[in-house]
Amino acid sequence: MEKPEYLDWLNQYTDAEACTSSQQSLPYYLRVNSLKTTAEEYLNWTNLKLEKTFLSYAFQVKELPPNGLGNTIDYATGWMHTQSLSSMLPPHLLNPKPGENVLDICAAPGSKTTQCAALMQNKGIILANDKNKGRISALANNIERLGVINTSTMNQDGARFTSPHKFQKILVDAPCSGLGSSEKAYGWWEEKYSRNISALQTAILRTAFSHLEPGGTLVYSTCTYPPDENERPVSRLLEKNPNAKLEAVEIPNSEPGIQEFGKEFKKARRVYPHKFNSEGFFLAKIRKP
Ligand SMILES: C[S@@+](CC[C@H](N)C(=O)[O-])C[C@H]1O[C@@H](n2cnc3c(N)ncnc32)[C@H](O)[C@@H]1O
């Protein structure tokens, strides 16, 4: 899509000019890996200039090291993981606890899986699944570097995922058009793409929800803006499963979901770069009573 056309489209949802220009210079963030250190110990040790965020383990990097964050000893030792603040939101909302069993159905390369493992203090079980075999090696590398020992990887199509076990917590970080994470994605994107991928997202979400234990929680997230990829798959799930309930969540400087899909979508969250100072995201927390 050409930029003027994209700006017109995005203006339906937010201030498109502010949104796209902020996306060109978003800060870097890192997550202190509590499986290997504490925020206090890490801050005393690292040479990086960091600033606090609203998450106790997440920091904004004020000055990038000359060779990038991925080439630091901090990264190699697994004391930290580079991850956008927005990308830390889905595990933050899911809030997996030590001892729980968790399914991460679209897991690679594992930023959110390893964050879940840290929140669980390596106790309990995570099944980290991804359809793309090539991306499983990056997932395995992150699991090893970050000292995660409670996670097994799996290579299934999430839309057809089967397991004899049910899960207390499930993360569906769905494949999407990525308009919130890549400032250039609009160049190849068209609305038709979102309508098509919406069917896959819906199928993965339904399959995941069918593996949720009663009393369990599922978080659906994408890093994009089109309602076809966000509110629509969630709304289809709610229609087919009257026992699925959206739960209100708090994220600073975020906005409610689009309520054309129903009043309950004010409980979903839209995160825009110019307001949140990190990637664009959509999040919905769903409970099975
Ligand atoms: C947004 S990325 C996941 C990022 C990951 N959660 C993280 O935080 O590092 C979406 C993932 O979905 C995977 N995927 C695409 N189609 C899938 C399907 N049908 N079933 C399961 N995974 C799929 C992609 O390979 C990709 O790794």
PDB file of C-alpha atoms and ligand atoms in Angstrom:
ATOM      1  CA  MET A   1       0.000   0.000   0.000  1.00  0.00           C
ATOM      2  CA  GLU A   2       1.249   3.520  -0.723  1.00  0.00           C
ATOM      3  CA  LYS A   3       1.961   5.628   2.368  1.00  0.00           C
ATOM      4  CA  PRO A   4      -0.841   8.220   1.890  1.00  0.00           C
ATOM      5  CA  GLU A   5      -3.400   5.424   1.485  1.00  0.00           C
ATOM      6  CA  TYR A   6      -2.000   3.665   4.575  1.00  0.00           C
ATOM      7  CA  LEU A   7      -2.152   6.861   6.638  1.00  0.00           C
ATOM      8  CA  ASP A   8      -5.807   7.307   5.626  1.00  0.00           C
ATOM      9  CA  TRP A   9      -6.544   3.759   6.673  1.00  0.00           C
ATOM     10  CA  LEU A  10      -4.669   4.024  10.006  1.00  0.00           C
ATOM     11  CA  ASN A  11      -6.323   7.363  10.794  1.00  0.00           C
ATOM     12  CA  GLN A  12      -9.536   5.415  11.419  1.00  0.00           C
ATOM     13  CA  TYR A  13      -7.929   4.046  14.578  1.00  0.00           C
ATOM     14  CA  THR A  14      -5.310   6.513  15.767  1.00  0.00           C
ATOM     15  CA  ASP A  15      -3.254   9.578  14.836  1.00  0.00           C
ATOM     16  CA  ALA A  16      -1.522   7.904  11.890  1.00  0.00           C
ATOM     17  CA  GLU A  17       1.117  10.610  11.331  1.00  0.00           C
ATOM     18  CA  ALA A  18       2.248  10.535  14.990  1.00  0.00           C
ATOM     19  CA  CYS A  19       2.076   6.749  15.061  1.00  0.00           C
ATOM     20  CA  THR A  20       4.187   6.121  11.948  1.00  0.00           C
ATOM     21  CA  SER A  21       6.762   8.821  12.698  1.00  0.00           C
ATOM     22  CA  SER A  22       7.304   7.574  16.270  1.00  0.00           C
ATOM     23  CA  GLN A  23       7.785   4.072  14.867  1.00  0.00           C
ATOM     24  CA  GLN A  24      10.934   5.271  13.082  1.00  0.00           C
ATOM     25  CA  SER A  25      12.838   5.986  16.287  1.00  0.00           C
ATOM     26  CA  LEU A  26      11.539   3.717  19.021  1.00  0.00           C
ATOM     27  CA  PRO A  27      13.854   3.036  21.957  1.00  0.00           C
ATOM     28  CA  TYR A  28      15.472  -0.336  22.621  1.00  0.00           C
ATOM     29  CA  TYR A  29      14.502  -2.283  25.715  1.00  0.00           C
ATOM     30  CA  LEU A  30      15.919  -5.243  27.582  1.00  0.00           C
ATOM     31  CA  ARG A  31      14.530  -7.709  30.061  1.00  0.00           C
ATOM     32  CA  VAL A  32      16.703  -8.713  33.026  1.00  0.00           C
ATOM     33  CA  ASN A  33      16.627 -12.505  33.187  1.00  0.00           C
ATOM     34  CA  SER A  34      15.615 -13.385  36.741  1.00  0.00           C
ATOM     35  CA  LEU A  35      16.626 -17.009  36.123  1.00  0.00           C
ATOM     36  CA  LYS A  36      20.269 -15.883  36.202  1.00  0.00           C
ATOM     37  CA  THR A  37      20.399 -12.617  38.162  1.00  0.00           C
ATOM     38  CA  THR A  38      18.294  -9.946  39.827  1.00  0.00           C
ATOM     39  CA  ALA A  39      17.565  -6.449  38.535  1.00  0.00           C
ATOM     40  CA  GLU A  40      19.620  -5.022  41.402  1.00  0.00           C
ATOM     41  CA  GLU A  41      22.657  -7.240  40.768  1.00  0.00           C
ATOM     42  CA  TYR A  42      22.458  -6.637  37.017  1.00  0.00           C
ATOM     43  CA  LEU A  43      22.224  -2.842  37.378  1.00  0.00           C
ATOM     44  CA  ASN A  44      25.307  -2.851  39.615  1.00  0.00           C
ATOM     45  CA  TRP A  45      27.247  -4.912  37.103  1.00  0.00           C
ATOM     46  CA  THR A  46      26.314  -3.738  33.609  1.00  0.00           C
ATOM     47  CA  ASN A  47      28.003  -0.918  31.686  1.00  0.00           C
ATOM     48  CA  LEU A  48      24.795  -0.117  29.819  1.00  0.00           C
ATOM     49  CA  LYS A  49      22.919   3.094  30.573  1.00  0.00           C
ATOM     50  CA  LEU A  50      19.415   2.044  31.516  1.00  0.00           C
ATOM     51  CA  GLU A  51      16.172   3.634  32.586  1.00  0.00           C
ATOM     52  CA  LYS A  52      13.362   2.012  34.569  1.00  0.00           C
ATOM     53  CA  THR A  53       9.978   1.146  33.073  1.00  0.00           C
ATOM     54  CA  PHE A  54       6.690   0.190  34.728  1.00  0.00           C
ATOM     55  CA  LEU A  55       7.850  -3.460  34.751  1.00  0.00           C
ATOM     56  CA  SER A  56      10.434  -4.089  37.469  1.00  0.00           C
ATOM     57  CA  TYR A  57      12.557  -6.313  35.205  1.00  0.00           C
ATOM     58  CA  ALA A  58      12.329  -4.197  32.016  1.00  0.00           C
ATOM     59  CA  PHE A  59      14.644  -1.294  31.158  1.00  0.00           C
ATOM     60  CA  GLN A  60      14.960   1.184  28.347  1.00  0.00           C
ATOM     61  CA  VAL A  61      18.461   1.303  26.858  1.00  0.00           C
ATOM     62  CA  LYS A  62      19.519   4.960  26.748  1.00  0.00           C
ATOM     63  CA  GLU A  63      22.652   4.483  24.632  1.00  0.00           C
ATOM     64  CA  LEU A  64      23.282   1.582  22.277  1.00  0.00           C
ATOM     65  CA  PRO A  65      26.709  -0.097  22.587  1.00  0.00           C
ATOM     66  CA  PRO A  66      28.831   0.236  19.398  1.00  0.00           C
ATOM     67  CA  ASN A  67      28.312  -3.384  18.292  1.00  0.00           C
ATOM     68  CA  GLY A  68      24.678  -3.629  19.294  1.00  0.00           C
ATOM     69  CA  LEU A  69      23.003  -5.216  22.301  1.00  0.00           C
ATOM     70  CA  GLY A  70      23.221  -8.732  20.838  1.00  0.00           C
ATOM     71  CA  ASN A  71      27.035  -8.611  20.935  1.00  0.00           C
ATOM     72  CA  THR A  72      27.386  -7.682  24.587  1.00  0.00           C
ATOM     73  CA  ILE A  73      28.568  -9.985  27.364  1.00  0.00           C
ATOM     74  CA  ASP A  74      25.259  -9.159  29.066  1.00  0.00           C
ATOM     75  CA  TYR A  75      23.449 -10.931  26.237  1.00  0.00           C
ATOM     76  CA  ALA A  76      25.927 -13.814  25.816  1.00  0.00           C
ATOM     77  CA  THR A  77      25.729 -14.738  29.507  1.00  0.00           C
ATOM     78  CA  GLY A  78      21.952 -14.694  29.394  1.00  0.00           C
ATOM     79  CA  TRP A  79      21.712 -12.070  32.127  1.00  0.00           C
ATOM     80  CA  MET A  80      19.459 -10.114  29.835  1.00  0.00           C
ATOM     81  CA  HIS A  81      17.333 -10.544  26.726  1.00  0.00           C
ATOM     82  CA  THR A  82      16.667  -7.783  24.200  1.00  0.00           C
ATOM     83  CA  GLN A  83      12.906  -7.475  23.835  1.00  0.00           C
ATOM     84  CA  SER A  84      10.589  -4.584  23.136  1.00  0.00           C
ATOM     85  CA  LEU A  85       8.507  -3.363  26.054  1.00  0.00           C
ATOM     86  CA  SER A  86       5.332  -4.153  24.090  1.00  0.00           C
ATOM     87  CA  SER A  87       6.497  -7.715  23.496  1.00  0.00           C
ATOM     88  CA  MET A  88       6.785  -8.172  27.277  1.00  0.00           C
ATOM     89  CA  LEU A  89       3.092  -7.342  27.723  1.00  0.00           C
ATOM     90  CA  PRO A  90       1.504 -10.694  26.739  1.00  0.00           C
ATOM     91  CA  PRO A  91       3.431 -12.747  29.378  1.00  0.00           C
ATOM     92  CA  HIS A  92       2.911  -9.902  31.872  1.00  0.00           C
ATOM     93  CA  LEU A  93      -0.876 -10.204  31.366  1.00  0.00           C
ATOM     94  CA  LEU A  94      -0.820 -14.009  31.280  1.00  0.00           C
ATOM     95  CA  ASN A  95       1.079 -13.982  34.577  1.00  0.00           C
ATOM     96  CA  PRO A  96       2.072 -17.657  34.682  1.00  0.00           C
ATOM     97  CA  LYS A  97       2.919 -18.853  38.191  1.00  0.00           C
ATOM     98  CA  PRO A  98       5.575 -21.322  39.402  1.00  0.00           C
ATOM     99  CA  GLY A  99       4.200 -24.867  39.080  1.00  0.00           C
ATOM    100  CA  GLU A 100       1.573 -24.131  36.411  1.00  0.00           C
ATOM    101  CA  ASN A 101       1.342 -25.816  33.018  1.00  0.00           C
ATOM    102  CA  VAL A 102       1.546 -23.403  30.124  1.00  0.00           C
ATOM    103  CA  LEU A 103       1.126 -23.664  26.359  1.00  0.00           C
ATOM    104  CA  ASP A 104       2.831 -21.093  24.112  1.00  0.00           C
ATOM    105  CA  ILE A 105       1.319 -22.114  20.773  1.00  0.00           C
ATOM    106  CA  CYS A 106       3.255 -19.720  18.447  1.00  0.00           C
ATOM    107  CA  ALA A 107       6.475 -19.541  20.424  1.00  0.00           C
ATOM    108  CA  ALA A 108       9.520 -18.990  18.209  1.00  0.00           C
ATOM    109  CA  PRO A 109      12.024 -17.410  18.692  1.00  0.00           C
ATOM    110  CA  GLY A 110      11.005 -17.563  22.328  1.00  0.00           C
ATOM    111  CA  SER A 111      11.142 -14.053  23.793  1.00  0.00           C
ATOM    112  CA  LYS A 112       7.784 -14.584  25.474  1.00  0.00           C
ATOM    113  CA  THR A 113       8.366 -18.273  26.289  1.00  0.00           C
ATOM    114  CA  THR A 114      11.548 -17.415  28.173  1.00  0.00           C
ATOM    115  CA  GLN A 115       9.822 -14.507  29.935  1.00  0.00           C
ATOM    116  CA  CYS A 116       7.098 -16.944  31.048  1.00  0.00           C
ATOM    117  CA  ALA A 117       9.796 -19.337  32.324  1.00  0.00           C
ATOM    118  CA  ALA A 118      11.343 -16.486  34.327  1.00  0.00           C
ATOM    119  CA  LEU A 119       7.950 -15.548  35.814  1.00  0.00           C
ATOM    120  CA  MET A 120       7.499 -19.226  36.714  1.00  0.00           C
ATOM    121  CA  GLN A 121      10.995 -19.396  38.300  1.00  0.00           C
ATOM    122  CA  ASN A 122      11.644 -22.419  36.063  1.00  0.00           C
ATOM    123  CA  LYS A 123       8.978 -24.403  37.947  1.00  0.00           C
ATOM    124  CA  GLY A 124       6.031 -26.089  36.250  1.00  0.00           C
ATOM    125  CA  ILE A 125       5.927 -26.889  32.538  1.00  0.00           C
ATOM    126  CA  ILE A 126       5.906 -24.860  29.329  1.00  0.00           C
ATOM    127  CA  LEU A 127       5.138 -26.441  25.976  1.00  0.00           C
ATOM    128  CA  ALA A 128       6.606 -24.076  23.368  1.00  0.00           C
ATOM    129  CA  ASN A 129       5.161 -24.856  19.951  1.00  0.00           C
ATOM    130  CA  ASP A 130       5.803 -23.330  16.541  1.00  0.00           C
ATOM    131  CA  LYS A 131       4.832 -24.463  13.050  1.00  0.00           C
ATOM    132  CA  ASN A 132       8.064 -23.189  11.503  1.00  0.00           C
ATOM    133  CA  LYS A 133      10.778 -25.804  12.013  1.00  0.00           C
ATOM    134  CA  GLY A 134      13.515 -23.341  10.994  1.00  0.00           C
ATOM    135  CA  ARG A 135      12.567 -20.989  13.842  1.00  0.00           C
ATOM    136  CA  ILE A 136      12.639 -23.768  16.464  1.00  0.00           C
ATOM    137  CA  SER A 137      16.475 -23.637  16.538  1.00  0.00           C
ATOM    138  CA  ALA A 138      16.384 -19.939  17.512  1.00  0.00           C
ATOM    139  CA  LEU A 139      13.839 -20.866  20.189  1.00  0.00           C
ATOM    140  CA  ALA A 140      16.105 -23.664  21.485  1.00  0.00           C
ATOM    141  CA  ASN A 141      19.134 -21.303  21.520  1.00  0.00           C
ATOM    142  CA  ASN A 142      17.253 -18.720  23.590  1.00  0.00           C
ATOM    143  CA  ILE A 143      16.012 -21.409  25.977  1.00  0.00           C
ATOM    144  CA  GLU A 144      19.599 -22.581  26.520  1.00  0.00           C
ATOM    145  CA  ARG A 145      21.237 -19.130  26.747  1.00  0.00           C
ATOM    146  CA  LEU A 146      18.652 -17.892  29.240  1.00  0.00           C
ATOM    147  CA  GLY A 147      18.925 -20.975  31.494  1.00  0.00           C
ATOM    148  CA  VAL A 148      15.350 -22.175  30.978  1.00  0.00           C
ATOM    149  CA  ILE A 149      14.862 -25.766  32.149  1.00  0.00           C
ATOM    150  CA  ASN A 150      11.071 -26.139  32.354  1.00  0.00           C
ATOM    151  CA  THR A 151      10.306 -25.911  28.612  1.00  0.00           C
ATOM    152  CA  SER A 152       9.912 -28.474  25.835  1.00  0.00           C
ATOM    153  CA  THR A 153       9.650 -27.479  22.197  1.00  0.00           C
ATOM    154  CA  MET A 154       7.159 -28.847  19.697  1.00  0.00           C
ATOM    155  CA  ASN A 155       6.647 -28.421  15.955  1.00  0.00           C
ATOM    156  CA  GLN A 156       2.909 -28.609  15.222  1.00  0.00           C
ATOM    157  CA  ASP A 157       0.483 -26.497  13.218  1.00  0.00           C
ATOM    158  CA  GLY A 158      -1.257 -24.514  15.947  1.00  0.00           C
ATOM    159  CA  ALA A 159      -4.562 -24.692  14.054  1.00  0.00           C
ATOM    160  CA  ARG A 160      -4.492 -28.507  14.362  1.00  0.00           C
ATOM    161  CA  PHE A 161      -2.620 -28.722  17.644  1.00  0.00           C
ATOM    162  CA  THR A 162      -3.557 -31.752  19.731  1.00  0.00           C
ATOM    163  CA  SER A 163      -2.498 -32.726  23.204  1.00  0.00           C
ATOM    164  CA  PRO A 164      -4.048 -35.107  25.716  1.00  0.00           C
ATOM    165  CA  HIS A 165      -3.306 -32.468  28.357  1.00  0.00           C
ATOM    166  CA  LYS A 166      -5.113 -29.238  29.113  1.00  0.00           C
ATOM    167  CA  PHE A 167      -3.283 -26.096  30.212  1.00  0.00           C
ATOM    168  CA  GLN A 168      -3.879 -23.521  32.955  1.00  0.00           C
ATOM    169  CA  LYS A 169      -2.348 -20.693  30.931  1.00  0.00           C
ATOM    170  CA  ILE A 170      -2.110 -20.335  27.148  1.00  0.00           C
ATOM    171  CA  LEU A 171      -0.393 -17.713  25.040  1.00  0.00           C
ATOM    172  CA  VAL A 172      -1.490 -17.195  21.423  1.00  0.00           C
ATOM    173  CA  ASP A 173       1.041 -14.709  20.028  1.00  0.00           C
ATOM    174  CA  ALA A 174      -0.369 -15.092  16.550  1.00  0.00           C
ATOM    175  CA  PRO A 175       1.381 -14.710  13.184  1.00  0.00           C
ATOM    176  CA  CYS A 176       0.264 -11.355  11.786  1.00  0.00           C
ATOM    177  CA  SER A 177       0.979  -8.568   9.318  1.00  0.00           C
ATOM    178  CA  GLY A 178       3.406  -6.924  11.770  1.00  0.00           C
ATOM    179  CA  LEU A 179       2.364  -3.322  11.039  1.00  0.00           C
ATOM    180  CA  GLY A 180       3.111  -2.414  14.660  1.00  0.00           C
ATOM    181  CA  SER A 181       6.615  -3.875  14.714  1.00  0.00           C
ATOM    182  CA  SER A 182       7.914  -2.962  11.278  1.00  0.00           C
ATOM    183  CA  GLU A 183       7.714   0.641  10.126  1.00  0.00           C
ATOM    184  CA  LYS A 184       7.981  -0.515   6.486  1.00  0.00           C
ATOM    185  CA  ALA A 185       5.412  -3.336   6.557  1.00  0.00           C
ATOM    186  CA  TYR A 186       2.681  -1.162   5.043  1.00  0.00           C
ATOM    187  CA  GLY A 187       4.700  -1.256   1.771  1.00  0.00           C
ATOM    188  CA  TRP A 188       3.666  -4.840   1.055  1.00  0.00           C
ATOM    189  CA  TRP A 189       0.516  -4.945   3.184  1.00  0.00           C
ATOM    190  CA  GLU A 190      -3.044  -4.732   1.879  1.00  0.00           C
ATOM    191  CA  GLU A 191      -6.352  -5.236   3.681  1.00  0.00           C
ATOM    192  CA  LYS A 192      -6.871  -8.498   1.802  1.00  0.00           C
ATOM    193  CA  TYR A 193      -3.818  -9.958   3.598  1.00  0.00           C
ATOM    194  CA  SER A 194      -5.441  -9.312   6.982  1.00  0.00           C
ATOM    195  CA  ARG A 195      -8.763 -10.804   5.885  1.00  0.00           C
ATOM    196  CA  ASN A 196      -6.930 -13.959   4.766  1.00  0.00           C
ATOM    197  CA  ILE A 197      -4.684 -14.408   7.807  1.00  0.00           C
ATOM    198  CA  SER A 198      -7.689 -13.759  10.070  1.00  0.00           C
ATOM    199  CA  ALA A 199      -8.947 -17.295   9.295  1.00  0.00           C
ATOM    200  CA  LEU A 200      -5.656 -18.842  10.453  1.00  0.00           C
ATOM    201  CA  GLN A 201      -5.548 -16.666  13.580  1.00  0.00           C
ATOM    202  CA  THR A 202      -9.143 -17.678  14.399  1.00  0.00           C
ATOM    203  CA  ALA A 203      -8.330 -21.362  13.914  1.00  0.00           C
ATOM    204  CA  ILE A 204      -5.225 -21.199  16.148  1.00  0.00           C
ATOM    205  CA  LEU A 205      -7.150 -19.271  18.810  1.00  0.00           C
ATOM    206  CA  ARG A 206     -10.075 -21.750  18.787  1.00  0.00           C
ATOM    207  CA  THR A 207      -7.763 -24.752  18.983  1.00  0.00           C
ATOM    208  CA  ALA A 208      -5.793 -23.156  21.795  1.00  0.00           C
ATOM    209  CA  PHE A 209      -8.953 -22.291  23.728  1.00  0.00           C
ATOM    210  CA  SER A 210     -10.151 -25.898  23.429  1.00  0.00           C
ATOM    211  CA  HIS A 211      -6.970 -26.905  25.327  1.00  0.00           C
ATOM    212  CA  LEU A 212      -7.581 -24.451  28.167  1.00  0.00           C
ATOM    213  CA  GLU A 213      -8.554 -25.902  31.544  1.00  0.00           C
ATOM    214  CA  PRO A 214     -11.733 -24.589  33.159  1.00  0.00           C
ATOM    215  CA  GLY A 215     -10.621 -21.664  35.313  1.00  0.00           C
ATOM    216  CA  GLY A 216      -7.698 -21.078  32.941  1.00  0.00           C
ATOM    217  CA  THR A 217      -6.512 -17.905  31.195  1.00  0.00           C
ATOM    218  CA  LEU A 218      -5.534 -17.324  27.577  1.00  0.00           C
ATOM    219  CA  VAL A 219      -3.846 -14.212  26.170  1.00  0.00           C
ATOM    220  CA  TYR A 220      -4.226 -13.449  22.455  1.00  0.00           C
ATOM    221  CA  SER A 221      -1.752 -10.944  21.031  1.00  0.00           C
ATOM    222  CA  THR A 222      -0.484  -9.581  17.730  1.00  0.00           C
ATOM    223  CA  CYS A 223       1.911  -6.795  16.771  1.00  0.00           C
ATOM    224  CA  THR A 224      -0.439  -5.208  14.273  1.00  0.00           C
ATOM    225  CA  TYR A 225      -3.443  -2.874  13.926  1.00  0.00           C
ATOM    226  CA  PRO A 226      -6.113  -4.280  11.544  1.00  0.00           C
ATOM    227  CA  PRO A 227      -9.284  -5.336  13.409  1.00  0.00           C
ATOM    228  CA  ASP A 228      -9.502  -8.378  11.100  1.00  0.00           C
ATOM    229  CA  GLU A 229      -6.391  -9.720  12.891  1.00  0.00           C
ATOM    230  CA  ASN A 230      -7.309  -8.534  16.379  1.00  0.00           C
ATOM    231  CA  GLU A 231     -10.883  -7.989  17.521  1.00  0.00           C
ATOM    232  CA  ARG A 232     -12.326 -10.226  14.775  1.00  0.00           C
ATOM    233  CA  PRO A 233     -10.648 -13.553  15.724  1.00  0.00           C
ATOM    234  CA  VAL A 234     -11.436 -12.858  19.401  1.00  0.00           C
ATOM    235  CA  SER A 235     -15.030 -11.945  18.588  1.00  0.00           C
ATOM    236  CA  ARG A 236     -15.449 -15.176  16.569  1.00  0.00           C
ATOM    237  CA  LEU A 237     -14.145 -17.123  19.573  1.00  0.00           C
ATOM    238  CA  LEU A 238     -16.562 -15.383  21.942  1.00  0.00           C
ATOM    239  CA  GLU A 239     -19.491 -16.078  19.561  1.00  0.00           C
ATOM    240  CA  LYS A 240     -18.734 -19.801  19.335  1.00  0.00           C
ATOM    241  CA  ASN A 241     -17.835 -20.196  23.035  1.00  0.00           C
ATOM    242  CA  PRO A 242     -20.297 -18.402  25.288  1.00  0.00           C
ATOM    243  CA  ASN A 243     -18.137 -19.577  28.214  1.00  0.00           C
ATOM    244  CA  ALA A 244     -15.185 -17.466  26.980  1.00  0.00           C
ATOM    245  CA  LYS A 245     -15.031 -14.132  28.840  1.00  0.00           C
ATOM    246  CA  LEU A 246     -12.885 -11.110  28.113  1.00  0.00           C
ATOM    247  CA  GLU A 247     -11.155  -9.818  31.213  1.00  0.00           C
ATOM    248  CA  ALA A 248     -10.215  -6.187  31.842  1.00  0.00           C
ATOM    249  CA  VAL A 249      -6.473  -5.496  32.049  1.00  0.00           C
ATOM    250  CA  GLU A 250      -4.369  -2.453  32.821  1.00  0.00           C
ATOM    251  CA  ILE A 251      -1.620  -1.259  30.518  1.00  0.00           C
ATOM    252  CA  PRO A 252      -0.359   2.307  30.904  1.00  0.00           C
ATOM    253  CA  ASN A 253      -0.942   4.588  27.903  1.00  0.00           C
ATOM    254  CA  SER A 254      -2.972   1.981  26.025  1.00  0.00           C
ATOM    255  CA  GLU A 255      -6.392   2.245  24.406  1.00  0.00           C
ATOM    256  CA  PRO A 256      -9.486   0.047  24.411  1.00  0.00           C
ATOM    257  CA  GLY A 257     -10.253  -2.372  21.606  1.00  0.00           C
ATOM    258  CA  ILE A 258     -12.691  -1.437  18.866  1.00  0.00           C
ATOM    259  CA  GLN A 259     -16.196  -1.615  20.251  1.00  0.00           C
ATOM    260  CA  GLU A 260     -17.957  -2.143  16.927  1.00  0.00           C
ATOM    261  CA  PHE A 261     -17.235  -5.771  17.789  1.00  0.00           C
ATOM    262  CA  GLY A 262     -19.096  -5.471  21.089  1.00  0.00           C
ATOM    263  CA  LYS A 263     -18.964  -3.390  24.239  1.00  0.00           C
ATOM    264  CA  GLU A 264     -16.812  -5.991  25.978  1.00  0.00           C
ATOM    265  CA  PHE A 265     -13.956  -5.027  23.618  1.00  0.00           C
ATOM    266  CA  LYS A 266     -13.230  -2.032  25.806  1.00  0.00           C
ATOM    267  CA  LYS A 267     -11.504  -4.688  27.947  1.00  0.00           C
ATOM    268  CA  ALA A 268      -9.073  -5.545  25.117  1.00  0.00           C
ATOM    269  CA  ARG A 269      -6.048  -3.276  24.670  1.00  0.00           C
ATOM    270  CA  ARG A 270      -4.520  -1.497  21.703  1.00  0.00           C
ATOM    271  CA  VAL A 271      -0.971  -0.250  22.185  1.00  0.00           C
ATOM    272  CA  TYR A 272       0.245   2.464  19.805  1.00  0.00           C
ATOM    273  CA  PRO A 273       3.937   3.430  19.488  1.00  0.00           C
ATOM    274  CA  HIS A 274       3.419   7.192  19.873  1.00  0.00           C
ATOM    275  CA  LYS A 275       1.585   6.628  23.169  1.00  0.00           C
ATOM    276  CA  PHE A 276       3.461   3.659  24.640  1.00  0.00           C
ATOM    277  CA  ASN A 277       6.953   4.376  23.234  1.00  0.00           C
ATOM    278  CA  SER A 278       7.347   0.819  21.937  1.00  0.00           C
ATOM    279  CA  GLU A 279       5.915  -1.379  19.158  1.00  0.00           C
ATOM    280  CA  GLY A 280       2.245  -1.408  18.220  1.00  0.00           C
ATOM    281  CA  PHE A 281       0.383  -4.351  19.793  1.00  0.00           C
ATOM    282  CA  PHE A 282      -3.075  -5.767  20.417  1.00  0.00           C
ATOM    283  CA  LEU A 283      -3.874  -7.790  23.544  1.00  0.00           C
ATOM    284  CA  ALA A 284      -6.928  -9.627  24.799  1.00  0.00           C
ATOM    285  CA  LYS A 285      -7.110 -11.642  28.024  1.00  0.00           C
ATOM    286  CA  ILE A 286      -9.723 -14.388  27.915  1.00  0.00           C
ATOM    287  CA  ARG A 287     -10.917 -16.595  30.767  1.00  0.00           C
ATOM    288  CA  LYS A 288     -12.690 -19.938  30.712  1.00  0.00           C
ATOM    289  CA  PRO A 289     -14.820 -19.954  33.882  1.00  0.00           C
TER     290      PRO A 289
HETATM  291  C1  LIG B   1       4.642 -13.275  16.328  1.00  0.00           C
HETATM  292  S1  LIG B   1       5.599 -14.650  15.991  1.00  0.00           S
HETATM  293  C2  LIG B   1       5.866 -15.344  17.584  1.00  0.00           C
HETATM  294  C3  LIG B   1       6.918 -14.618  18.409  1.00  0.00           C
HETATM  295  C4  LIG B   1       7.203 -15.332  19.707  1.00  0.00           C
HETATM  296  N1  LIG B   1       5.998 -15.535  20.485  1.00  0.00           N
HETATM  297  C5  LIG B   1       8.214 -14.586  20.552  1.00  0.00           C
HETATM  298  O1  LIG B   1       7.811 -13.830  21.447  1.00  0.00           O
HETATM  299  O2  LIG B   1       9.423 -14.753  20.331  1.00  0.00           O
HETATM  300  C6  LIG B   1       4.437 -15.753  15.334  1.00  0.00           C
HETATM  301  C7  LIG B   1       4.947 -17.163  15.174  1.00  0.00           C
HETATM  302  O3  LIG B   1       3.865 -17.978  14.705  1.00  0.00           O
HETATM  303  C8  LIG B   1       4.428 -19.019  13.954  1.00  0.00           C
HETATM  304  N2  LIG B   1       3.345 -19.622  13.170  1.00  0.00           N
HETATM  305  C9  LIG B   1       2.867 -19.252  11.952  1.00  0.00           C
HETATM  306  N3  LIG B   1       1.843 -20.052  11.603  1.00  0.00           N
HETATM  307  C10 LIG B   1       1.657 -20.928  12.623  1.00  0.00           C
HETATM  308  C11 LIG B   1       0.768 -21.997  12.859  1.00  0.00           C
HETATM  309  N4  LIG B   1      -0.154 -22.351  11.965  1.00  0.00           N
HETATM  310  N5  LIG B   1       0.875 -22.690  14.016  1.00  0.00           N
HETATM  311  C12 LIG B   1       1.825 -22.362  14.935  1.00  0.00           C
HETATM  312  N6  LIG B   1       2.714 -21.369  14.750  1.00  0.00           N
HETATM  313  C13 LIG B   1       2.618 -20.659  13.613  1.00  0.00           C
HETATM  314  C14 LIG B   1       5.521 -18.342  13.158  1.00  0.00           C
HETATM  315  O4  LIG B   1       6.466 -19.291  12.736  1.00  0.00           O
HETATM  316  C15 LIG B   1       6.073 -17.345  14.175  1.00  0.00           C
HETATM  317  O5  LIG B   1       7.194 -17.898  14.823  1.00  0.00           O
END
